[in-house]
XYZ file of C-alpha atoms in Angstrom:
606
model
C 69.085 109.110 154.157
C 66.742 111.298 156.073
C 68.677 113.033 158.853
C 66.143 115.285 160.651
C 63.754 115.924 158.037
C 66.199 116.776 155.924
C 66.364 114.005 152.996
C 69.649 113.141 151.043
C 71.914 110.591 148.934
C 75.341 109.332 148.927
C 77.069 109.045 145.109
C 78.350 105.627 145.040
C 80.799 107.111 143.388
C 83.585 108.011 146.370
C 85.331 110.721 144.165
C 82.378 112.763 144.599
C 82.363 114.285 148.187
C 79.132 116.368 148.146
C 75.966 114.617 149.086
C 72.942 115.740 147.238
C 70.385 116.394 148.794
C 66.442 115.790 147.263
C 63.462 117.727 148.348
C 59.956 115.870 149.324
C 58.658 116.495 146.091
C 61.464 114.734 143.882
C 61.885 111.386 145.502
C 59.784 109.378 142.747
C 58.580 107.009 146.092
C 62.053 106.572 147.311
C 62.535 105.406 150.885
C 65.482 105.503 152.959
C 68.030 102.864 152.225
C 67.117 102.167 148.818
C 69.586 102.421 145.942
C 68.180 105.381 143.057
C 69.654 106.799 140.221
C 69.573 110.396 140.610
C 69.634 113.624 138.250
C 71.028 117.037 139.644
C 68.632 119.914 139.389
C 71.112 122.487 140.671
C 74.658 122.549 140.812
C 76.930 122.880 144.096
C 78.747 126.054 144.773
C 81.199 127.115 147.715
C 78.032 128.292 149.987
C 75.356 124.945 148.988
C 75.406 121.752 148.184
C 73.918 120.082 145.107
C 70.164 119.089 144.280
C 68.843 116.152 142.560
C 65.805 114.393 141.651
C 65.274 110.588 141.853
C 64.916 109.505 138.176
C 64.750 105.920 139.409
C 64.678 103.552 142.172
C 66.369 100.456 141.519
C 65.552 98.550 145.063
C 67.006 97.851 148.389
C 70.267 98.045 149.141
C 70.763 94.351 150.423
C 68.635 92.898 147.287
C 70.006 90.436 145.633
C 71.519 91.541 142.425
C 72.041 95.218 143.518
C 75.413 94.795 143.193
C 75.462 94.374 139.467
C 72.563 96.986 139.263
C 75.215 99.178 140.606
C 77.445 98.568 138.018
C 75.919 98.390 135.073
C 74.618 102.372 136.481
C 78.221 103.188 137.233
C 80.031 102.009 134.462
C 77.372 103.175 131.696
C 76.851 99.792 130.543
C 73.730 99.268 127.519
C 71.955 96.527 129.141
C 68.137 97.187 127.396
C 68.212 96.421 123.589
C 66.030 99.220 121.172
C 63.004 97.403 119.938
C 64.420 97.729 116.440
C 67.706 95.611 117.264
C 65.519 93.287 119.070
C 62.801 92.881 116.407
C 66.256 92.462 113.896
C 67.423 90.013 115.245
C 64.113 87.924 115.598
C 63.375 88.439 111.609
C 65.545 85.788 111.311
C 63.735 82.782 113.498
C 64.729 79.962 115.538
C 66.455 77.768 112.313
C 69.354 78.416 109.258
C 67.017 79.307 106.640
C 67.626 77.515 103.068
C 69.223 80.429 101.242
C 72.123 80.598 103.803
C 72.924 76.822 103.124
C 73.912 77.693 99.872
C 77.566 77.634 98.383
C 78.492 76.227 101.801
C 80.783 72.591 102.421
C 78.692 70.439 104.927
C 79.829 69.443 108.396
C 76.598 67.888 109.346
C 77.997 64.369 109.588
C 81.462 65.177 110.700
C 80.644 64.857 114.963
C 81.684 68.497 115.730
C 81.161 69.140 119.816
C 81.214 71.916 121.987
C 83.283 72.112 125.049
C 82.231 74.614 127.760
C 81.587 75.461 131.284
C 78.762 73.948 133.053
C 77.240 77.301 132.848
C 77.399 78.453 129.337
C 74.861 79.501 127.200
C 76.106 80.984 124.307
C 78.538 78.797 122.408
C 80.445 80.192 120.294
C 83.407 77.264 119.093
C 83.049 73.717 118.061
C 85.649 71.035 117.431
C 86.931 68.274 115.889
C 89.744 66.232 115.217
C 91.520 62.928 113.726
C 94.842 61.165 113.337
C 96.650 60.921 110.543
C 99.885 59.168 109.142
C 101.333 56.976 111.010
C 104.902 56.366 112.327
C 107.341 59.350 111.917
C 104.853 60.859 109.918
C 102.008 61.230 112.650
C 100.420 64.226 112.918
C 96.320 65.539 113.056
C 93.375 67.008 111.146
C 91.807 69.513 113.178
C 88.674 71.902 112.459
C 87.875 74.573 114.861
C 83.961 75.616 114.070
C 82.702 79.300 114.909
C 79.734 80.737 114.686
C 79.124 82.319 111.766
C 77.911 85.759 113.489
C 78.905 87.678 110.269
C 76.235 86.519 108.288
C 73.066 87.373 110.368
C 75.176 91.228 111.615
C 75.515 93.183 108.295
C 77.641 96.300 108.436
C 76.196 99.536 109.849
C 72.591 97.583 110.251
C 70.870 98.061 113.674
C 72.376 94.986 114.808
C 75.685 96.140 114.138
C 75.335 99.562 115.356
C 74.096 98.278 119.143
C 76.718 95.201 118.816
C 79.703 98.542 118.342
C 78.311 100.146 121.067
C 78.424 97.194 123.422
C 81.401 96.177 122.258
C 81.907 92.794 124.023
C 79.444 90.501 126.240
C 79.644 91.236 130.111
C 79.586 88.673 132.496
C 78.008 89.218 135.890
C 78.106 86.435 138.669
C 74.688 86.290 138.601
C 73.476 87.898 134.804
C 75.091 88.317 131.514
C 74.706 91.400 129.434
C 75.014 89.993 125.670
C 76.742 91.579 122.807
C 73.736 90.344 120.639
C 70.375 89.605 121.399
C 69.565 86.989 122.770
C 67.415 84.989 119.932
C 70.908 85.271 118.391
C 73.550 85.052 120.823
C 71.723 81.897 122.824
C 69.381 81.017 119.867
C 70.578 81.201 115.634
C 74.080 81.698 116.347
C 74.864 79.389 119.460
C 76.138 75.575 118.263
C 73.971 73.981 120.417
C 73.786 70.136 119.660
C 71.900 68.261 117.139
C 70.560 71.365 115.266
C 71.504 73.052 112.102
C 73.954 75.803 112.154
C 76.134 78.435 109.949
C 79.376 78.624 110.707
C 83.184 79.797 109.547
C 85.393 77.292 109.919
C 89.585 76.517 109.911
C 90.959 73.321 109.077
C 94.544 73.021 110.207
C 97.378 70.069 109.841
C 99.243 69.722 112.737
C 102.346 67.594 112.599
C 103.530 65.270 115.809
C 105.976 68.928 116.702
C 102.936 70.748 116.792
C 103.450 72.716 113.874
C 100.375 73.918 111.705
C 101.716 72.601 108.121
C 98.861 73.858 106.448
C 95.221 75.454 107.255
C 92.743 76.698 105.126
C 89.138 78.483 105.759
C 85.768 78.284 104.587
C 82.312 78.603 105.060
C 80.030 75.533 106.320
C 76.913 74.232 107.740
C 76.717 71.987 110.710
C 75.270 70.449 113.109
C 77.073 69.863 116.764
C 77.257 66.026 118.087
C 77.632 66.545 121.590
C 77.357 70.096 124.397
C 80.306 68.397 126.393
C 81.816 70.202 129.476
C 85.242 70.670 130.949
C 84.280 68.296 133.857
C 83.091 65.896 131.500
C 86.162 65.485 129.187
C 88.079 66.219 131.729
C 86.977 62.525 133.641
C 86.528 60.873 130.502
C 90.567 61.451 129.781
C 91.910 60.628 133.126
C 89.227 57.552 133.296
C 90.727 56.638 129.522
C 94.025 56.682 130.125
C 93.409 54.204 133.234
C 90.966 51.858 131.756
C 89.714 52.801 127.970
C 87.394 50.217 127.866
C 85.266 51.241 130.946
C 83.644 54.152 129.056
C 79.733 54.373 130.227
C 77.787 53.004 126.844
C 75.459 56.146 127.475
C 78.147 59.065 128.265
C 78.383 61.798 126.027
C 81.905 61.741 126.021
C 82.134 58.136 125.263
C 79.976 58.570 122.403
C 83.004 60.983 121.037
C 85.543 59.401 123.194
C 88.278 58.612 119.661
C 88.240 62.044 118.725
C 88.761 63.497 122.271
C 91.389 61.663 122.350
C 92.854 62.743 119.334
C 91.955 66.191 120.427
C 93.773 65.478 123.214
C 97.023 64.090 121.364
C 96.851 66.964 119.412
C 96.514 69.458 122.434
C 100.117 68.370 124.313
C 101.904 68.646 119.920
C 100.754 72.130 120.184
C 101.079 72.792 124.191
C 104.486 71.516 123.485
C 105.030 73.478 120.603
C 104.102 77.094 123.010
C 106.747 75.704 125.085
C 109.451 75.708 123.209
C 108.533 79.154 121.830
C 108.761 80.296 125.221
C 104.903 81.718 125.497
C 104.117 82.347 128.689
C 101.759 80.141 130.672
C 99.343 81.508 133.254
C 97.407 78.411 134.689
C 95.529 80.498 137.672
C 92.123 78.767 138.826
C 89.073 80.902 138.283
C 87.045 82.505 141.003
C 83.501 81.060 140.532
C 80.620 82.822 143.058
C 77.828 80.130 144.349
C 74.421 81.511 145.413
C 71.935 80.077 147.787
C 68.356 79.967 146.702
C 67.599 83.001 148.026
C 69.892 84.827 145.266
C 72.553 85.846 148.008
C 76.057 84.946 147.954
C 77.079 81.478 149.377
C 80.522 80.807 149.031
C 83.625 81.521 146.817
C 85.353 78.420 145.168
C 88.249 78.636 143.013
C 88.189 76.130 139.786
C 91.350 75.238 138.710
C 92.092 74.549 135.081
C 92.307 71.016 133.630
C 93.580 69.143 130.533
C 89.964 70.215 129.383
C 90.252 74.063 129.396
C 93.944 73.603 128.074
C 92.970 71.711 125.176
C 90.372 74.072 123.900
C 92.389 76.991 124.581
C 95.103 75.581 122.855
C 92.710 74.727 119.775
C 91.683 78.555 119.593
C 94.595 79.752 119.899
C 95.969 77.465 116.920
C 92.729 78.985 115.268
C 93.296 83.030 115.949
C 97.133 82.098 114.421
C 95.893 81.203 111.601
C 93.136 83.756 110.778
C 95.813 86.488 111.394
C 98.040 84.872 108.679
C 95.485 84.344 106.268
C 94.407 88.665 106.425
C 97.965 89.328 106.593
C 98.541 87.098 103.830
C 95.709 88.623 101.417
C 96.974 91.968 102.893
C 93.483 92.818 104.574
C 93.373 95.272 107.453
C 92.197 93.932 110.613
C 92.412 94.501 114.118
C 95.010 92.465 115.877
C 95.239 91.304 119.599
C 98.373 92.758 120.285
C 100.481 92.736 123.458
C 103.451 94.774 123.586
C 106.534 94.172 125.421
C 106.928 95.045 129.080
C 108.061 98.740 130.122
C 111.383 99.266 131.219
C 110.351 100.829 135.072
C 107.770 97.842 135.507
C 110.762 95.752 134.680
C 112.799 97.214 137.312
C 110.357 96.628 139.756
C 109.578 92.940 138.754
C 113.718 92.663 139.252
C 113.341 94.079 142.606
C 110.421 91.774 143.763
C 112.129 88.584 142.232
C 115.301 89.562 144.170
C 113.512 88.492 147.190
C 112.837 84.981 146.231
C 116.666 84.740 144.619
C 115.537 84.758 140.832
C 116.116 87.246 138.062
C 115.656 88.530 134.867
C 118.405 89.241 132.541
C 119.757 92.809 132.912
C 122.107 92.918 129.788
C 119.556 92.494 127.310
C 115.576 92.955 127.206
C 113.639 89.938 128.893
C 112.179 87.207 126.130
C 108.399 85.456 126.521
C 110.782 82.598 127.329
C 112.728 84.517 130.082
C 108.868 85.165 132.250
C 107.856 81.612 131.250
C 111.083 80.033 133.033
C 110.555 82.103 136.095
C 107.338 80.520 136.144
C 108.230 76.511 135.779
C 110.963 77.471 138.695
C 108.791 78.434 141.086
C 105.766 76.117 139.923
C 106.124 73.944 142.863
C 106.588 77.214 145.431
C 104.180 77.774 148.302
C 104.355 81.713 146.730
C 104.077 80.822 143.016
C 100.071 81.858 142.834
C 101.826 85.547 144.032
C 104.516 85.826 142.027
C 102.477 84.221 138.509
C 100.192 87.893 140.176
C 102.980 90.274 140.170
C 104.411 89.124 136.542
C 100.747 89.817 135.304
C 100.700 93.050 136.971
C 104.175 94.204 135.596
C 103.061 93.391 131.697
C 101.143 96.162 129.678
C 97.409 95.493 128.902
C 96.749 94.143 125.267
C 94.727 95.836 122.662
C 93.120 95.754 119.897
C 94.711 98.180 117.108
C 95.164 97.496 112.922
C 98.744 98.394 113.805
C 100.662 94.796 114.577
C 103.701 95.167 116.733
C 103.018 91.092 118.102
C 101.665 89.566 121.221
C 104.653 89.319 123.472
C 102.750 86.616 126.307
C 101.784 84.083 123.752
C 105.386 84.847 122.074
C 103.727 85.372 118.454
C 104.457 87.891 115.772
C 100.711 87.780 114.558
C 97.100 87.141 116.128
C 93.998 88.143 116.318
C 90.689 87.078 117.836
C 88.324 85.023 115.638
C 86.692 82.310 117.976
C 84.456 84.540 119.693
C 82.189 86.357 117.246
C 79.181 86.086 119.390
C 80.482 87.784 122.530
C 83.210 90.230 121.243
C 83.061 92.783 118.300
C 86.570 92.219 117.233
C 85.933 88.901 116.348
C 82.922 89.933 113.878
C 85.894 92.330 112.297
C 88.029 89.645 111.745
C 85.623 87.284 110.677
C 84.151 89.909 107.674
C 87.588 90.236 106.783
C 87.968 86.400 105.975
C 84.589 86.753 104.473
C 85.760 89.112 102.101
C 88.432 86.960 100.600
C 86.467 83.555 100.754
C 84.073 85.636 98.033
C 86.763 86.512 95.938
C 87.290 89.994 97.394
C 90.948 91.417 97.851
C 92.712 94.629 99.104
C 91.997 96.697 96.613
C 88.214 96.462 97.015
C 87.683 96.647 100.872
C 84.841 97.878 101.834
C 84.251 100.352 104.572
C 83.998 98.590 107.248
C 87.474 96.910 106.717
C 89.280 100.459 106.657
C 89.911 103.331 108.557
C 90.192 100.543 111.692
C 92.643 102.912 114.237
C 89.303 104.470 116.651
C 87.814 100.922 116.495
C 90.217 99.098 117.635
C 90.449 102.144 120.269
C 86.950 101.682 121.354
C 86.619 97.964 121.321
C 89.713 97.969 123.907
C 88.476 100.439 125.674
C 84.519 98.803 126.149
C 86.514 95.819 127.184
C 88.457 97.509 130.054
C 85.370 98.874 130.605
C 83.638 95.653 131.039
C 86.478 94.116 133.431
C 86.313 97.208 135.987
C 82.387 96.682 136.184
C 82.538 93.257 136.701
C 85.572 93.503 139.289
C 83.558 96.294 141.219
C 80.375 93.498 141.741
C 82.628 91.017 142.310
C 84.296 93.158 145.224
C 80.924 94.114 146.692
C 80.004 90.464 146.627
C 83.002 89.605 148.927
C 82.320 92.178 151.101
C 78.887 91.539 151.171
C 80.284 87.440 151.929
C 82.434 89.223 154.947
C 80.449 91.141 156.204
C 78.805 88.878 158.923
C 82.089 87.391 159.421
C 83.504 90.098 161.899
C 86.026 88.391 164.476
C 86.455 85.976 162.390
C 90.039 84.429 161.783
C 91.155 83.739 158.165
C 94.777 82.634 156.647
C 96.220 84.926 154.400
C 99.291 85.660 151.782
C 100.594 89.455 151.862
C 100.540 90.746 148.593
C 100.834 94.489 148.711
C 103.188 96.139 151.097
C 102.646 100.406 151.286
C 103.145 103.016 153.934
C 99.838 102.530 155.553
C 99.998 98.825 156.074
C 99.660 95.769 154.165
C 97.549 94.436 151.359
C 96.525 90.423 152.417
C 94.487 88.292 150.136
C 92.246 85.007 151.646
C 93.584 82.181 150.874
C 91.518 79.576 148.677
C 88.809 82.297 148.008
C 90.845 85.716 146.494
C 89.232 88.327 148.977
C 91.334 91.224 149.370
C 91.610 93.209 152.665
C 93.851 95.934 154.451
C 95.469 95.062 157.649
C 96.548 98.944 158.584
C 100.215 99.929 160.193
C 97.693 99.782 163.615
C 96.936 96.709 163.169
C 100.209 95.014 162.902
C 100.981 95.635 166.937
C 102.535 97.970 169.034
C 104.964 99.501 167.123
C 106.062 102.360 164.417
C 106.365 100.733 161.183
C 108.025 102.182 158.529
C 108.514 100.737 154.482
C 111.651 99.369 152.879
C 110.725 99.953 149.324
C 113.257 98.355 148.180
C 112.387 94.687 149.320
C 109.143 95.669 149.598
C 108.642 95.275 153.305
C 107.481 96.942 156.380
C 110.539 97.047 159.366
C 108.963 97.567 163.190
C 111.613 100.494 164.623
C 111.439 98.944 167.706
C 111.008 95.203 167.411
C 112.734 95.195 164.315
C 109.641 92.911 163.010
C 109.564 92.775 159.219
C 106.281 92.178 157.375
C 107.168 91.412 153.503
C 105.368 90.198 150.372
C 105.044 87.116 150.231
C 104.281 86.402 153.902
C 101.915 84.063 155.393
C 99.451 85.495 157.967
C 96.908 84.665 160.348
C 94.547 87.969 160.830
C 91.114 88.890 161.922
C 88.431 90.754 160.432
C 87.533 93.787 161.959
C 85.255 95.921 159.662
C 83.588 95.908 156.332
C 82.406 98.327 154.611
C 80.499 97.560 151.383
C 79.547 100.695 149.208
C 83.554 101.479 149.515
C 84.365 97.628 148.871
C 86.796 97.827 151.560
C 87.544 94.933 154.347
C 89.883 95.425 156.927
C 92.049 93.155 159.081
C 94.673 92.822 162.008
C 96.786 90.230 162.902
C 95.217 87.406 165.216
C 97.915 87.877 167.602
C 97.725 91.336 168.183
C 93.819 90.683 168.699
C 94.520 87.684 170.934
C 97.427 90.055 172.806
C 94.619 92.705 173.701
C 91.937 89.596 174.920
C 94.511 88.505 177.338
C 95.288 92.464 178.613
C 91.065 92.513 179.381
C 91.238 95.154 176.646
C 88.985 95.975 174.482
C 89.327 95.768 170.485
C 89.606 99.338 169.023
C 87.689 100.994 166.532
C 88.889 100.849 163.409
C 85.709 102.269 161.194
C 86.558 105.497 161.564
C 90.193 105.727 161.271
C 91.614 107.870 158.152
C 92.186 105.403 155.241
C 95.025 106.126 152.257
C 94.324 102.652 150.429
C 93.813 104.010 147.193
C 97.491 104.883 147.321
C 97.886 100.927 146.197
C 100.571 99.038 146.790
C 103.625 99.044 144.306
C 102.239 96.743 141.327
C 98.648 98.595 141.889
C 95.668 96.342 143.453
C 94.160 95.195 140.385
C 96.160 92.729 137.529
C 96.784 93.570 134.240
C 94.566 91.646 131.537
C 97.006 90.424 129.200
C-alpha cells in the first residue's frame, strides 16, 4: 500500500499487528496491490514500526493461483526440488530396467487395474480379484498392487532426504506439490496401464464373512490392464446388476467387468465384516472446486461417495491390516497409524450435543467404535445427520503416526499401518522397507538404521501432514471467499453449526462455505448463550437459535485475506427494506470469531 508517499505491507499473517513498512529503494519492482514475500531489515520497537525489503513478488492479488502461492509461503511448504534430487530421480528413465525384474513373481498377465478419480495422476494401488470355492465354502483371491517406491528411494540418498522433508504429497485445488519428483511419482513409479512396473504386492483370502484367512507378500512385476475411474465402475455395477449382458463391447470396464464384480462381492464380505466390528463409517461427499478457463473459481460441487470409492477403500484397508501383522509378526519396528480413543471432556461435550437430538452415549462405561458407529446408522436418514457425522469427527483425537501401537479406535483395529500409498506419503515408504527387509531374509536382530530409533519420525511425518491439511484448508477458504465475494445481498440456505457468544457459525448448504452471522445480525434483540444446549436465547423475544437449525441469511461482507464471510438473517434484512432503512455496516464492526464455537471450526482428521 502506498498511503501518502509513504509505502507499506500487510503480513498475511493476522497474528502479526505491525505493518512493515519498505522504503523506495527495497521494493524489488513491487507495485501496490501485489502479493511479495518480504524480509525485515530492522526490527519494531515501542517508538517504530518494522522495516522490510521485498525479496520477491509473487503477482497480483486477484491472480489466479495466488491463493495457493499464499500458502505454500505461509505454511513453509518445499515446493522447488534441488537439482540433485531432480537429476536422481531421472537416472533412472522412463521404463523398469532389467536388473530390477529379477527374483521377482510376474503379474504381467494377471489384468491388475487402477481405480481413481478422474483427476489423478499419480497412482499409487492396483487390484485384482477372483472367486473361489463354491457353496458354503465361497470366499475370494484378492491382490492389492503398490508401487514399489522402495526400490528406486534408498535410505538417506537425496531422494530420501527431500522425500523426509516433504513428508507427504499436498494437494492444491488447482496444483499438487509431490512427495517425489515427478519422473517418479507420475512417471517410474505410477501403474499407469499397459506398461511395465515394480511393485510390492499382498495376496489375501477372504472368506464369504469377510475374514482374511490367509495373506502373504512379495515382490512382483506388472503391468496394469485398465486406468478405470470411480464413475466408471461405479455405472458399470449399477448397469450390471440391471442388465449384465448390456456391457458396451469397447468399455474399459466391460473389458474387466468379471473381476469387478468379484471385487465387488468381495467389497460388501469385508464392508460387512467392519460392521460387525463396529468401525466407524464416515461416508461425507468430498468438496471438489471447478475452474473456468480463465483459472478462477467457478463453482463448488460436493461428490458423494459410491460403491466405487467404498470398494477400493475397503481393499486398502484389508491391505494396511495385513502389512501391520506381518511387521508385528517378524517383530519389525514400524510406524503405525494409530488413533487413540476419545478424551473424556470431548466426550462430555459430544453427550451434551447428542442430548439435543434425544441420543446418547453410554455413561457407565467408556464409548466402543461400535457405540459412534450406531449413533451414526440412527440418524442416517436425519435432515441433521451431515452435522452431527461433523461434530463426532470433531470430538475424536487426530491420528498419528508413532512406532508405539496403542490401536486405531475409528476403524476398531488393534493394528494398522499405512502401506498403499508409498508414492505420496513417507510413512508408507517406512512400512514398505520394513516388509522389504523380511522378504530378503532379514529379521529383528539385523535392522538397519532406518528401521530403528522411529519415535521423532513418526513425530515429524504427523506433524508435515497436519501441516499439509491447514495449508490446503487456508486456499480452500480463500477460494470460497474469493467465490462470495461478488455475491453480496445475496440469499443462501444454511445449517447452524457453531453456536458462541458473538453469534452463530452457518455453513452453505450443498457447497460447505462457512460464514458468521453476528449477535447483530440475528434482529433486534440481546442475545445471550445457553451453553449447555448449545443455543443462543433472545431476552426479549425469547427466540432461540440452536445447532442444528435451518436458516435463510444474506451475505453482507467478505473479506478475503482474513477468509472471513459474514451473514444476517434474510428476515431481519427484509424487516429493515420494508422500514425504508438502510442495511448497516457490518465491515467494520469488532470481530471475536477466532474464539470458535464449542467443537472448534475446523474437524479433526481421523
Amino acid at each position: 500500500y502506498d498511503e501518502l508517499g509513504v509505502i507499506f505491507v500487510v503480513p498475511e499473517n493476522t497474528r502479526i499487528s505491525h505493518r512493515v513498512l519498505i522504503p523506495t529503494d527495497k521494493l524489488n519492482g513491487a507495485k501496490a496491490g501485489q502479493v511479495v514475500l518480504v524480509k525485515l531489515i530492522a526490527q519494531p520497537s515501542r517508538i517504530a514500526q518494522p522495516v522490510g525489503h521485498v525479496s520477491q513478488v509473487l503477482g497480483e492479488h486477484a491472480a489466479p493461483g495466488m491463493e495457493t502461492e499464499i500458502a505454500i509461503y505461509s505454511h513453509g511448504l518445499p515446493h522447488e526440488f534441488p537439482d540433485a534430487v531432480l537429476a536422481a530421480a531421472e537416472k533412472f528413465g522412463d521404463s523398469v530396467q532389467p536388473g530390477g525384474k529379477r527374483d521377482r513373481e510376474d503379474l504381467r498377465e494377471l489384468p491388475l487395474v487402477t481405480i481413481d478419480g478422474e483427476d489423478a495422476r499419480d497412482f499409487d494401488d492396483a487390484v485384482w480379484c477372483e472367486r473361489t470355492g463354491s457353496g458354503a465354502r465361497i470366499g475370494w483371491r484378492l491382490i492389492v498392487a503398490i508401487a514399489d517406491v522402495g526400490h528406486y528411494v534408498a535410505p538417506d540418498s537425496a531422494l530420501d532426504v527431500e522425500a523426509q522433508t516433504r513428508g507427504t504429497s499436498v494437494y492444491f485445488p488447482n496444483r499438487v506439490l509431490p512427495m517425489l519428483p515427478e519422473a517418479l511419482s507420475n512417471g517410474l513409479c505410477s501403474l499407469k496401464p499397459q506398461v511395465e512396473r515394480l511393485c510390492v504386492a499382498c495376496e489375501m483370502m477372504v472368506s464369504a464373512q469377510g475374514k482374511i484367512t490367509r495373506a502373504r507378500f512379495f515382490e512382483g512385476l506388472m503391468r496394469s490392464a485398465a486406468r478405470l475411474t470411480y464413475t466408471e465402475v461405479a455405472a458399470y455395477l449399477v448397469q450390471s446388476e440391471v442388465r449384465p449382458e448390456a456391457q458396451a463391447p469397447d468399455s474399459k470396464a466391460a473389458q474387466v467387468g468379471a473381476q469387478l464384480r468379484a471385487l465387488h462381492d468381495v467389497y460388501l464380505a469385508l464392508h460387512r465384516a467392519r460392521i460387525e466390528r463396529g468401525a466407524i463409517d464416515f461416508d461425507a461427499p468430498e468438496l471438489k472446486v471447478r475452474f473456468g478457463v480463465n483459472g478462477k473459481i467457478a463453482t463448488f460441487v460436493e461428490q458423494p461417495r459410491n460403491d466405487a470409492h467404498r470398494l477400493i477403500e475397503e481393499c486398502m484397508i484389508a491391505a494396511n491390516v495385513e502389512a501391520a501383522r506381518f511387521l508385528k509378526k517378524h517383530r519389525i519396528p514400524t510406524l503405525y497409524r494409530v488413533h487413540a480413543t476419545p478424551e473424556q471432556d470431548r466426550l462430555e461435550q459430544l453427550q451434551e450435543f447428542l442430548r439435543g437430538f434425544a441420543i446418547s452415549l453410554p455413561r457407565d462405561r467408556d464409548p466402543t467404535p461400535q457405540d459412534f458407529s450406531d449413533i451414526l446408522r440412527r440418524v442416517a436418514d436425519n435432515e441433521e445427520a451431515r452435522l452431527i457425522e461433523t461434530v463426532v469427527i470433531r470430538s475424536m483425537p487426530q491420528a498419528v503416526y508413532q512406532p508405539n501401537n496403542v490401536g486405531h479406535f475409528g476403524l476398531a483395529l488393534p493394528h494398522y499401518v499405512h502401506f498403499t500409498s508409498p508414492i505420496r506419503r513417507y510413512p508408507d515408504l517406512i512400512v514398505h522397507r520394513g516388509i522389504r527387509h523380511v522378504l530378503r531374509g532379514g529379521t529383528a536382530e539385523d535392522l538397519p538404521n532406518e528401521l530403528r530409533a522411529l519415535e521423532g519420525m513418526g513425530q515429524q511425518c504427523s506433524l508435515k501432514e497436519r501441516r499439509a491439511d491447514e495449508a490446503t484448508r487456508d486456499a480452500m477458504a480463500w477460494l470460497k471467499c474469493e467465490f462470495m465475494s461478488d455475491k453480496i445481498g445475496e440469499e443462501f440456505d444454511t445449517i447452524v453449526t457453531g453456536v458462541v457468544d458473538f453469534g452463530l457459525f452457518v455453513q452453505v448448504k450443498g457447497m460447505q462455505i462457512d460464514g458468521l452471522i453476528h449477535v447483530t445480525g440475528l434482529g433486534a434483540d440481546y442475545f445471550s448463550r445457553d451453553a449447555s444446549k448449545y443455543r443462543l436465547v433472545g431476552q426479549r423475544s425469547k427466540r432461540v437459535f440452536k445447532l442444528g437449525d435451518h436458516l435463510r441469511v444474506r451475505l453482507i461482507n467478505v473479506v478475503i485475506d482474513e477468509r472471513k464471510i459474514d451473514f444476517e438473517l434474510a428476515e431481519s434484512a427484509a424487516r429493515r427494506s420494508d422500514a425504508g432503512s438502510h442495511g448497516r455496516d457490518t465491515s467494520r464492526r469488532p470481530d471475536n470469531r477466532r474464539g470458535g464455537s464449542q467443537f472448534g471450526r475446523r474437524g479433526r482428521k481421523s
